[in-house]
Coordinates of C-alpha atoms in Angstrom, one line a residue:
Chain A
M1 CA -0.2 -0.1 0.0
P2 CA 1.5 3.3 -0.5
F3 CA 2.5 6.2 2.1
E4 CA 3.4 3.4 4.4
N5 CA 4.9 5.6 6.4
E6 CA 2.7 8.6 6.6
R7 CA 0.0 5.9 7.3
E8 CA 2.2 4.8 10.5
E9 CA 3.1 8.4 11.6
F10 CA -0.9 9.3 11.2
E11 CA -1.5 6.2 13.2
R12 CA 0.9 7.0 15.7
R13 CA 0.1 10.5 16.6
K14 CA -3.8 9.4 16.5
A15 CA -2.8 6.4 19.0
V16 CA -0.8 8.9 21.5
A17 CA -4.0 11.6 21.4
S18 CA -6.8 8.6 22.2
A19 CA -4.7 7.5 25.0
M20 CA -5.1 10.3 27.0
G21 CA -3.4 10.7 30.1
S22 CA -1.5 7.8 32.2
P23 CA -2.8 4.3 32.1
A24 CA -2.6 4.2 36.2
R25 CA -4.6 7.3 36.3
L26 CA -7.0 6.1 34.0
A27 CA -7.4 3.0 35.8
E28 CA -7.7 4.7 39.1
R29 CA -11.2 6.2 37.4
K30 CA -12.4 2.9 36.5
A31 CA -12.3 1.4 39.9
K32 CA -14.2 4.3 40.9
G33 CA -16.6 4.0 38.6
I34 CA -15.9 7.8 36.7
L35 CA -15.9 7.8 33.2
N36 CA -12.7 9.0 31.2
A37 CA -13.1 11.9 28.5
R38 CA -13.1 9.7 25.7
E39 CA -15.9 7.3 27.2
R40 CA -18.0 10.5 28.0
V41 CA -18.0 11.6 24.5
A42 CA -18.9 8.3 23.3
L43 CA -22.0 7.8 25.6
L44 CA -23.2 11.3 24.8
F45 CA -23.0 11.8 21.2
D46 CA -25.0 9.3 18.6
A47 CA -22.6 6.4 17.7
G48 CA -20.1 7.4 14.7
S49 CA -21.1 11.2 14.7
F50 CA -18.6 12.6 16.9
T51 CA -15.9 14.8 14.8
E52 CA -13.0 15.4 16.8
L53 CA -10.9 18.9 16.7
G54 CA -7.9 19.5 17.9
Q55 CA -7.0 16.0 19.0
L56 CA -3.4 16.8 17.6
A57 CA -2.8 20.0 19.3
V58 CA -0.9 19.5 22.3
S59 CA 1.0 22.3 24.9
I60 CA 2.6 25.2 23.7
R61 CA 5.7 24.3 25.9
P62 CA 7.9 22.4 23.7
E63 CA 9.2 20.2 26.8
M64 CA 5.4 19.4 27.6
R65 CA 4.1 18.5 23.9
A66 CA 4.5 14.7 24.9
K67 CA 3.0 14.9 27.9
S68 CA 0.0 16.9 27.0
P69 CA -2.2 14.7 24.3
A70 CA -5.3 16.7 22.8
D71 CA -4.1 19.4 25.8
G72 CA -6.6 17.9 28.4
V73 CA -9.5 18.9 26.1
I74 CA -11.6 16.4 24.0
S75 CA -13.5 18.9 21.6
G76 CA -15.5 18.7 18.7
F77 CA -19.3 18.4 16.8
G78 CA -21.8 15.4 16.9
R79 CA -25.1 14.2 17.4
I80 CA -27.3 13.7 20.5
D81 CA -30.6 12.5 19.6
G82 CA -30.0 13.5 16.0
R83 CA -29.2 17.1 16.7
M84 CA -25.9 18.7 16.1
C85 CA -24.0 20.3 18.8
G86 CA -20.6 21.0 19.7
A87 CA -18.5 20.1 22.9
N88 CA -15.7 20.3 25.1
V89 CA -15.1 17.6 27.3
S90 CA -12.2 17.5 29.9
D91 CA -9.4 15.4 30.5
F92 CA -8.2 15.4 33.6
T93 CA -5.8 12.5 33.1
T94 CA -3.9 15.1 31.6
L95 CA -2.2 17.6 33.3
G96 CA -5.5 17.7 35.5
S97 CA -7.1 19.4 32.2
S98 CA -5.8 22.8 33.6
S99 CA -6.7 25.8 32.0
A100 CA -3.6 26.8 29.4
E101 CA -3.5 28.5 25.8
I102 CA -4.2 26.0 23.8
H103 CA -6.6 24.1 25.9
G104 CA -8.2 27.2 25.7
K105 CA -8.2 28.2 22.4
K106 CA -9.7 25.0 21.6
Q107 CA -12.9 25.7 23.9
H108 CA -12.9 28.9 22.4
H109 CA -13.2 27.7 18.8
I110 CA -16.0 25.4 19.7
R111 CA -17.9 27.6 21.2
T112 CA -17.8 31.1 18.5
V113 CA -18.5 28.3 16.1
C114 CA -21.3 27.1 17.5
E115 CA -22.6 30.9 18.0
K116 CA -21.8 31.3 14.6
N117 CA -23.5 28.7 13.5
G118 CA -26.8 27.8 16.0
L119 CA -25.4 25.1 17.8
P120 CA -25.9 24.2 21.5
V121 CA -22.9 23.9 23.5
I122 CA -21.9 21.0 25.6
N123 CA -19.5 21.4 28.6
L124 CA -18.2 18.2 30.6
M125 CA -16.2 19.6 32.9
E126 CA -13.3 18.8 35.6
C127 CA -10.1 21.1 35.8
A128 CA -7.5 21.4 38.1
G129 CA -7.6 25.4 37.5
G130 CA -4.6 27.4 35.9
R131 CA -1.9 25.5 34.9
I132 CA 1.5 25.6 36.6
P133 CA 3.8 26.8 35.2
D134 CA 2.2 28.3 32.4
I135 CA 0.1 30.7 34.6
M136 CA 3.0 32.0 36.5
G137 CA 4.6 35.1 36.3
A138 CA 2.6 38.3 34.7
A139 CA 3.0 37.1 31.3
G140 CA 1.5 33.8 32.6
I141 CA -1.6 35.4 33.8
G142 CA -1.6 38.4 31.2
R143 CA -1.6 35.7 28.7
A144 CA -4.3 33.7 30.1
G145 CA -6.7 36.8 30.0
E146 CA -5.5 37.8 26.8
G147 CA -7.7 35.3 24.6
A148 CA -10.0 34.4 26.8
V149 CA -14.0 35.7 26.5
Y150 CA -16.0 35.0 29.4
S151 CA -19.3 36.9 28.6
R152 CA -22.1 35.4 26.7
R153 CA -25.3 36.7 24.4
R154 CA -26.9 33.6 25.1
V155 CA -27.4 32.9 21.2
T156 CA -27.2 29.3 21.8
P157 CA -28.1 26.9 24.5
A158 CA -25.4 26.2 26.9
I159 CA -25.7 22.9 29.1
A160 CA -22.7 21.9 31.5
A161 CA -22.0 19.0 33.7
V162 CA -19.9 19.3 36.9
L163 CA -17.9 15.5 36.5
G164 CA -14.9 16.2 38.9
L165 CA -12.8 18.4 40.7
T166 CA -13.8 21.4 38.6
Y167 CA -11.9 24.7 39.7
G168 CA -10.8 28.0 38.1
G169 CA -11.8 28.3 34.3
G170 CA -13.9 25.0 34.4
A171 CA -15.9 26.0 37.4
F172 CA -16.3 29.3 35.2
T173 CA -17.4 27.7 32.3
C174 CA -20.1 26.1 34.3
I175 CA -21.5 29.1 35.8
N176 CA -21.8 30.5 32.5
S177 CA -23.4 27.7 30.9
D178 CA -27.5 28.1 30.7
I179 CA -28.3 24.7 32.7
T180 CA -25.5 22.9 34.9
I181 CA -25.4 19.4 36.3
M182 CA -23.4 18.5 39.1
R183 CA -22.6 14.3 39.8
K184 CA -22.4 14.0 43.1
G185 CA -18.5 13.7 44.7
A186 CA -17.4 16.5 41.9
V187 CA -16.6 19.8 43.5
L188 CA -17.2 23.0 41.9
A189 CA -15.4 26.1 43.1
V190 CA -12.9 29.6 42.6
S191 CA -9.7 27.2 44.0
S192 CA -8.9 24.0 45.0
P193 CA -8.5 23.6 49.3
N194 CA -4.8 23.5 48.6
V195 CA -4.9 26.9 47.2
T196 CA -7.9 28.0 49.6
A197 CA -5.9 26.8 52.9
V198 CA -2.5 28.5 51.9
A199 CA -3.9 31.8 50.5
I200 CA -6.7 32.4 53.4
S201 CA -5.0 29.9 56.1
E202 CA -8.9 28.0 56.0
D203 CA -8.3 24.6 55.9
M204 CA -11.2 23.2 53.9
D205 CA -13.4 19.8 53.2
P206 CA -13.9 20.1 49.3
E207 CA -17.3 19.1 49.7
A208 CA -17.9 21.9 52.3
L209 CA -16.0 24.2 49.7
G210 CA -18.3 23.2 46.9
G211 CA -19.7 19.9 46.7
W212 CA -23.0 18.9 45.8
R213 CA -24.9 19.8 48.6
H214 CA -23.4 23.2 49.0
H215 CA -24.5 24.0 45.5
S216 CA -27.6 22.0 45.5
E217 CA -28.8 23.5 48.7
T218 CA -27.2 27.0 49.7
T219 CA -25.7 28.5 46.6
G220 CA -27.9 27.2 43.7
L221 CA -25.5 27.8 41.0
I222 CA -26.3 23.9 39.8
D223 CA -29.6 23.1 38.8
L224 CA -29.7 19.3 38.6
L225 CA -28.4 16.6 40.4
A226 CA -27.0 13.3 39.2
D227 CA -25.8 10.3 41.2
T228 CA -23.4 8.9 38.3
D229 CA -21.7 10.3 35.3
E230 CA -24.1 8.2 33.1
E231 CA -27.0 9.6 34.6
A232 CA -25.9 13.0 34.3
L233 CA -25.3 12.4 30.3
A234 CA -28.9 11.0 30.7
L235 CA -30.0 14.1 32.0
L236 CA -28.1 16.6 30.1
K237 CA -29.8 14.9 26.8
K238 CA -33.0 15.1 28.5
V239 CA -32.5 19.0 28.9
L240 CA -31.3 19.5 25.7
A241 CA -34.6 18.2 24.4
Y242 CA -36.8 21.2 26.0
L243 CA -34.4 23.5 24.1
P244 CA -34.0 25.0 20.4
D245 CA -30.7 24.5 18.7
H246 CA -30.3 28.6 18.9
H247 CA -32.3 31.7 19.7
G248 CA -33.8 32.1 16.3
E249 CA -36.4 28.8 16.6
R250 CA -38.4 27.2 18.8
E251 CA -37.6 23.5 20.2
P252 CA -38.8 20.4 18.9
D253 CA -42.1 19.3 19.2
A254 CA -42.2 16.5 21.7
G255 CA -45.9 15.3 20.6
I256 CA -48.5 14.2 23.1
P257 CA -47.9 11.3 25.6
P258 CA -50.7 9.2 25.9
G259 CA -53.4 9.6 29.0
A260 CA -52.3 13.4 29.2
E261 CA -56.0 14.6 29.9
E262 CA -56.4 12.3 33.2
A263 CA -54.5 13.7 36.0
V264 CA -55.7 17.3 35.5
T265 CA -59.4 15.8 36.3
R266 CA -58.6 15.0 40.0
M267 CA -56.9 18.4 40.5
L268 CA -59.8 19.4 43.0
D269 CA -58.6 16.6 45.3
L270 CA -54.9 17.8 45.2
L271 CA -56.1 21.1 46.6
P272 CA -57.1 21.5 50.1
E273 CA -60.9 23.2 50.6
S274 CA -58.9 25.0 54.2
R275 CA -56.9 28.1 52.8
A276 CA -55.0 27.9 56.0
Q277 CA -53.4 24.3 54.7
V278 CA -50.7 24.0 52.6
Y279 CA -49.9 21.5 49.7
D280 CA -47.1 20.7 47.8
M281 CA -47.4 23.0 44.1
R282 CA -45.1 20.2 42.6
K283 CA -47.8 17.7 42.7
L284 CA -50.4 20.3 41.2
I285 CA -47.5 21.1 37.9
A286 CA -47.1 17.8 37.4
A287 CA -50.7 17.3 36.8
I288 CA -51.1 20.0 34.8
L289 CA -48.3 19.2 32.4
D290 CA -47.9 16.2 30.0
P291 CA -47.3 13.5 32.3
G292 CA -43.9 12.5 33.4
S293 CA -42.5 15.6 31.2
F294 CA -42.0 18.4 34.7
L295 CA -38.1 18.9 35.3
C296 CA -37.6 20.8 38.4
L297 CA -34.6 22.9 38.2
K298 CA -32.7 24.2 41.4
E299 CA -35.5 21.9 43.4
R300 CA -33.3 22.0 46.4
F301 CA -32.5 25.6 46.6
A302 CA -35.3 28.5 47.7
K303 CA -37.4 25.8 47.6
V304 CA -40.5 28.3 47.8
A305 CA -40.2 28.8 44.5
V306 CA -40.6 26.4 41.6
T307 CA -38.8 26.8 38.1
G308 CA -38.7 24.1 35.9
L309 CA -39.3 22.7 32.1
G310 CA -41.9 20.7 31.1
R311 CA -44.2 20.2 27.9
L312 CA -48.1 20.9 27.4
R313 CA -49.6 18.9 24.9
G314 CA -45.7 18.5 23.5
R315 CA -44.5 22.0 23.4
T316 CA -42.0 23.1 26.0
V317 CA -43.2 25.9 28.6
G318 CA -41.6 27.3 31.7
I319 CA -43.0 26.8 35.0
I320 CA -43.0 29.3 38.0
A321 CA -44.6 28.9 40.6
T322 CA -44.6 29.1 44.4
N323 CA -44.4 26.4 46.6
P324 CA -47.2 26.7 49.6
M325 CA -45.2 23.8 51.1
F326 CA -42.0 25.7 52.2
K327 CA -42.7 29.1 54.1
G328 CA -46.0 29.1 53.3
G329 CA -45.2 30.0 49.4
A330 CA -43.8 33.5 50.6
L331 CA -41.1 34.4 48.5
D332 CA -37.8 35.6 49.8
T333 CA -34.7 36.5 48.3
D334 CA -33.7 33.5 47.2
A335 CA -36.3 32.7 45.8
C336 CA -36.4 35.9 43.8
D337 CA -32.8 35.1 42.2
K338 CA -33.9 31.9 41.4
I339 CA -36.9 33.3 39.7
T340 CA -35.0 36.0 37.8
S341 CA -32.5 33.3 36.3
F342 CA -35.1 31.1 35.2
I343 CA -37.0 34.0 33.4
V344 CA -33.7 35.0 31.6
L345 CA -33.0 31.3 30.9
C346 CA -36.7 31.1 29.1
D347 CA -36.6 34.6 27.3
S348 CA -33.4 33.6 25.8
F349 CA -34.6 30.3 24.5
N350 CA -38.4 31.5 23.2
I351 CA -39.7 29.2 26.1
P352 CA -42.9 30.4 26.9
L353 CA -43.9 31.3 30.8
I354 CA -46.9 30.0 33.2
F355 CA -47.0 31.4 36.3
L356 CA -48.8 29.5 39.1
A357 CA -49.4 31.7 42.2
D358 CA -50.0 30.9 46.0
T359 CA -48.0 33.2 47.9
P360 CA -49.1 35.2 50.7
G361 CA -46.5 37.7 49.7
F362 CA -43.1 38.3 49.8
L363 CA -41.3 37.3 52.8
V364 CA -41.1 40.4 55.0
G365 CA -38.8 41.6 58.0
A366 CA -35.5 42.3 59.2
E367 CA -33.6 39.6 57.5
S368 CA -34.9 40.1 54.2
E369 CA -34.5 43.6 54.3
K370 CA -31.0 43.5 55.3
R371 CA -30.7 40.2 52.5
R372 CA -31.6 43.5 50.3
L373 CA -35.2 42.0 49.3
P374 CA -36.4 45.4 47.8
G375 CA -33.5 45.2 45.0
K376 CA -34.5 41.5 44.3
I377 CA -38.0 42.3 44.1
M378 CA -37.4 45.0 41.5
T379 CA -34.5 43.0 39.8
F380 CA -36.9 40.2 39.3
M381 CA -39.8 42.7 38.2
A382 CA -37.3 43.9 35.5
A383 CA -36.7 40.9 34.4
L384 CA -40.7 40.0 34.1
E385 CA -41.6 43.1 32.2
L386 CA -38.7 42.8 29.6
S387 CA -39.3 39.4 29.0
S388 CA -40.9 39.1 25.4
V389 CA -41.6 35.5 25.4
P390 CA -45.5 34.5 25.9
K391 CA -46.7 35.0 29.4
I392 CA -50.0 33.4 31.4
A393 CA -50.6 34.1 34.9
L394 CA -52.5 32.0 36.9
V395 CA -54.1 32.6 40.5
L396 CA -54.5 29.4 42.2
R397 CA -55.3 30.4 45.7
K398 CA -54.2 33.7 47.7
S399 CA -52.0 36.0 46.0
Y400 CA -51.2 39.3 47.8
G401 CA -49.4 42.3 47.4
Q402 CA -46.6 43.0 45.1
A403 CA -46.2 39.4 44.6
Y404 CA -49.3 39.5 42.5
L405 CA -47.7 41.5 40.6
N406 CA -44.6 40.1 40.4
M407 CA -46.1 36.8 39.9
A408 CA -47.3 38.2 37.0
G409 CA -50.6 38.8 37.5
G410 CA -51.7 41.6 35.1
K411 CA -48.4 42.0 33.8
A412 CA -48.9 38.7 31.4
D413 CA -50.3 38.3 28.3
T414 CA -53.0 37.2 30.0
T415 CA -53.8 36.4 33.4
A416 CA -56.9 34.1 35.0
A417 CA -57.7 32.9 38.5
W418 CA -59.3 29.6 39.5
F419 CA -62.8 30.0 41.2
T420 CA -60.6 29.5 44.6
G421 CA -58.7 32.4 43.7
D422 CA -58.2 35.4 46.3
I423 CA -56.7 38.6 45.6
S424 CA -55.4 41.5 47.8
F425 CA -53.2 43.8 49.1
M426 CA -53.0 41.5 51.7
D427 CA -54.2 38.8 53.7
P428 CA -57.9 39.9 54.5
A429 CA -57.5 38.9 58.4
V430 CA -54.2 41.2 58.5
A431 CA -55.9 43.8 56.5
V432 CA -58.7 43.7 59.3
N433 CA -55.8 44.4 61.8
V434 CA -53.8 47.4 60.0
V435 CA -56.9 49.3 58.2
F436 CA -59.4 49.2 61.0
A437 CA -56.9 48.8 63.8
A438 CA -59.2 45.8 64.8
K439 CA -58.0 42.5 66.7
R440 CA -60.3 39.3 67.0
E441 CA -59.3 39.1 70.6
D442 CA -61.0 42.7 71.5
N443 CA -64.6 42.1 69.8
P444 CA -64.8 38.8 67.8
Q445 CA -68.2 39.8 66.4
G446 CA -67.3 43.1 65.2
F447 CA -63.9 41.4 63.9
D448 CA -65.6 39.1 61.8
D449 CA -67.9 41.4 60.1
L450 CA -65.1 43.5 59.1
L451 CA -63.2 40.3 58.0
R452 CA -66.6 39.3 55.4
Q453 CA -66.4 42.9 54.4
V454 CA -63.1 42.7 53.2
S455 CA -62.8 39.4 51.9
A456 CA -65.8 40.0 50.0
A457 CA -64.1 42.1 47.5
T458 CA -60.8 39.7 46.9
T459 CA -62.2 36.9 45.5
A460 CA -61.2 35.5 41.6
Y461 CA -64.9 37.5 40.5
S462 CA -64.0 40.7 42.1
L463 CA -60.7 40.5 39.3
A464 CA -62.9 39.3 36.7
E465 CA -65.5 41.9 36.8
P466 CA -63.1 44.9 36.0
F467 CA -61.5 42.7 33.3
M468 CA -58.4 42.1 35.3
A469 CA -58.4 38.6 35.3
H470 CA -59.6 37.7 32.0
A471 CA -60.9 34.4 33.0
V472 CA -62.3 32.2 36.2
I473 CA -61.7 28.8 35.5
D474 CA -62.7 26.0 37.2
P475 CA -58.9 24.2 38.3
R476 CA -60.0 21.0 36.6
G477 CA -60.2 23.3 33.0
T478 CA -56.6 24.0 33.5
R479 CA -54.9 22.5 30.7
D480 CA -57.4 23.4 27.9
Y481 CA -57.3 26.8 29.1
L482 CA -53.3 26.9 28.8
A483 CA -53.2 24.9 25.9
A484 CA -55.9 27.6 24.3
M485 CA -54.1 30.9 25.7
L486 CA -50.6 29.5 24.6
E487 CA -51.7 28.9 20.8
V488 CA -53.4 32.7 20.9
H489 CA -50.3 34.2 22.3
A490 CA -48.0 32.1 19.9
R491 CA -45.9 35.0 18.3
R492 CA -46.7 34.5 15.1
L493 CA -45.2 37.1 13.3
T494 CA -41.8 36.0 14.3
N495 CA -42.5 32.5 14.3
G496 CA -42.9 32.2 18.2
V497 CA -39.1 34.0 18.4
G498 CA -38.9 36.7 20.9
E499 CA -36.7 40.1 21.4
H500 CA -34.2 38.4 23.9
R501 CA -33.9 41.7 25.8
L502 CA -32.0 39.3 29.0
A503 CA -30.1 37.6 26.8
V504 CA -27.1 39.8 28.2
W505 CA -28.1 39.7 31.5
P506 CA -25.5 38.6 34.4
P507 CA -24.9 34.5 34.5
A508 CA -25.5 34.4 38.1
Y509 CA -27.1 36.5 41.0
Chain B
M1 CA -26.2 6.8 62.9
S2 CA -26.0 10.5 62.7
R3 CA -28.0 12.9 64.6
R4 CA -29.4 16.0 62.6
T5 CA -30.9 19.3 64.0
L6 CA -34.2 20.7 62.2
Q7 CA -34.4 24.0 62.1
S8 CA -37.5 26.3 61.3
E9 CA -37.5 27.6 57.6
I10 CA -39.7 30.9 58.8
T11 CA -40.5 32.9 61.7
G12 CA -44.0 31.9 63.5
K13 CA -45.6 30.2 66.5
V14 CA -45.7 26.7 67.4
W15 CA -49.4 25.6 66.5
K16 CA -49.7 21.9 67.1
I17 CA -46.9 19.0 67.9
E18 CA -47.3 15.6 66.3
A19 CA -45.0 13.4 67.0
A20 CA -43.0 12.4 71.0
P21 CA -39.4 12.0 70.9
G22 CA -38.9 8.2 70.2
D23 CA -41.0 7.8 67.5
R24 CA -40.6 6.3 64.5
I25 CA -40.8 9.1 61.9
G26 CA -41.2 8.0 58.0
E27 CA -39.6 10.7 55.4
D28 CA -42.1 13.7 54.9
S29 CA -44.0 13.1 57.7
T30 CA -45.0 15.6 60.0
I31 CA -43.2 16.5 63.2
L32 CA -45.0 19.6 64.1
I33 CA -47.1 22.3 62.5
L34 CA -46.0 26.1 63.0
E35 CA -48.3 28.7 62.3
S36 CA -47.3 31.8 60.2
M37 CA -48.9 34.3 57.7
K38 CA -52.1 32.5 58.8
M39 CA -51.0 29.4 57.4
E40 CA -50.4 25.8 58.8
I41 CA -46.8 25.2 57.9
P42 CA -45.6 21.8 58.7
I43 CA -42.0 20.8 59.4
L44 CA -41.4 17.3 58.1
A45 CA -39.1 15.0 58.6
P46 CA -36.6 15.2 55.7
I47 CA -35.8 11.4 55.9
D48 CA -37.1 8.0 57.6
C49 CA -35.6 8.8 61.4
T50 CA -36.3 8.8 65.2
L51 CA -37.3 11.8 66.9
I52 CA -34.9 12.1 69.4
E53 CA -35.9 15.7 71.3
L54 CA -38.4 18.2 70.6
L55 CA -36.6 21.6 71.3
V56 CA -39.9 23.8 71.4
E57 CA -43.2 23.5 72.6
E58 CA -46.9 24.5 71.3
G59 CA -47.4 27.9 71.4
E60 CA -44.1 28.9 71.7
A61 CA -42.7 31.9 69.1
V62 CA -40.0 30.6 67.0
K63 CA -37.9 32.5 64.8
E64 CA -36.5 31.8 60.9
G65 CA -33.1 28.9 61.5
Q66 CA -34.2 28.3 64.9
A67 CA -33.8 24.8 65.8
V68 CA -36.7 22.9 66.7
A69 CA -36.5 19.2 66.7
I70 CA -33.2 16.3 66.9
I71 CA -33.9 13.5 64.7
E72 CA -31.5 10.5 64.4
E73 CA -31.2 8.5 60.9

């Protein structure tokens, strides 16, 4: 066969790159049940669809060329469930997939091509941080910044998974993604415990510094949790299916699953008749949406607010709800941040928003004010007002005060209330106290008369009479109503594509 | 066997206590119910556990973040 020497050289180089880092480190991972970068690529992409770029790229430092296959990151393009995507997959066995010049250049190329051509970006991250000695000295850190672009305009969706120790650049890539999945046992932080220990004399357990509990419950910086690499990649595929390839289109239609109209018929059994009793809003959401379609994001963070993607008759919708099960449904500062970031996500990718309100209002008090509640409420409101996707507001039970407006009451394309709706500037019982300076213990009869008087004007019908609620509906008719309104407010003039005024909003709050 | 302290997520009043020390409690079962903002807000067992100690009484005012019960997995 001709070109024998050339073929040999070509195959030799390919084999070196494909082998990744040291066999010992690869074996160590295998023993722990953690996939290596090439196994992750194989699992994520449709068989035979991945085209790798930069496979033969290596470190810019001549003495490191032999030790830096692909410079620690597998980059390329392939199909996920038939859809072309770009991907950067960290190879931790090669220099800890640390950030360095060629390593960064490869990732930047993938992101740029995706943005130019309307392809989703997948980031499977592990990263030891900046590479030593590349990053050292003035020129080292200066060079690191020269080629880097951190800001995004959310032209195409970016989905990330934190799949190991992920510091510095790898962590920032996850933060800059629209949805981030974390495998339990992985760590996401600015710098490693070693650096932290030296820099600020603080000994830290990596889990406490940036483990899954920390990020899913306290910071809210991750959206979804997985127990294994395999589960994380399956979740990533699931997430992608809700999203379009780019901001200039709608997502693929998933079709209506069988039995989709059944659960909503039992809605009256899910809602307690006593207004003082709480319930888990997630059960109602599951009954409203296509069966099995609700994917709750940041579920363990700011539980008062429920945000998630789901489908109604096959099309993606974003759900923003209050959950009376936690803090009675009173919105706090973390809940405001959570909702704001979700509005930004949905508005950027043409996902209609459905607001389900059952809230006594914003959680007032000294602690809330200290945490900048007024600022958070207004940022939430700005996101709501500036968003241009179709919005439907539905009041399920109570919706009081500014929270009524923030939950899109009167702000959405259309507002409706269940016949159980109760809308006012505050809880009627509190209002009697405040407005009439009356207390039940002083004069029970007088208090109850005033309460009846105040409550009479807070019903769903009181909102419908001045055409502020466009409809009062039976909870069992929720799916029909929402589907009809989504069809009406479908933004036909632009094929369902919005104006994306929030596309340049911050990646985190 | 690890012990955990459960905290109130909200400022309010202890309305009703539904479990006693020594009780075996299933995940998501109610330990006690707070009254806040005119609502009955339950404090649930986060996991299957045994209630070791109650740190509050019925009628007592609690603040956000205040420890209300100790459980053991």
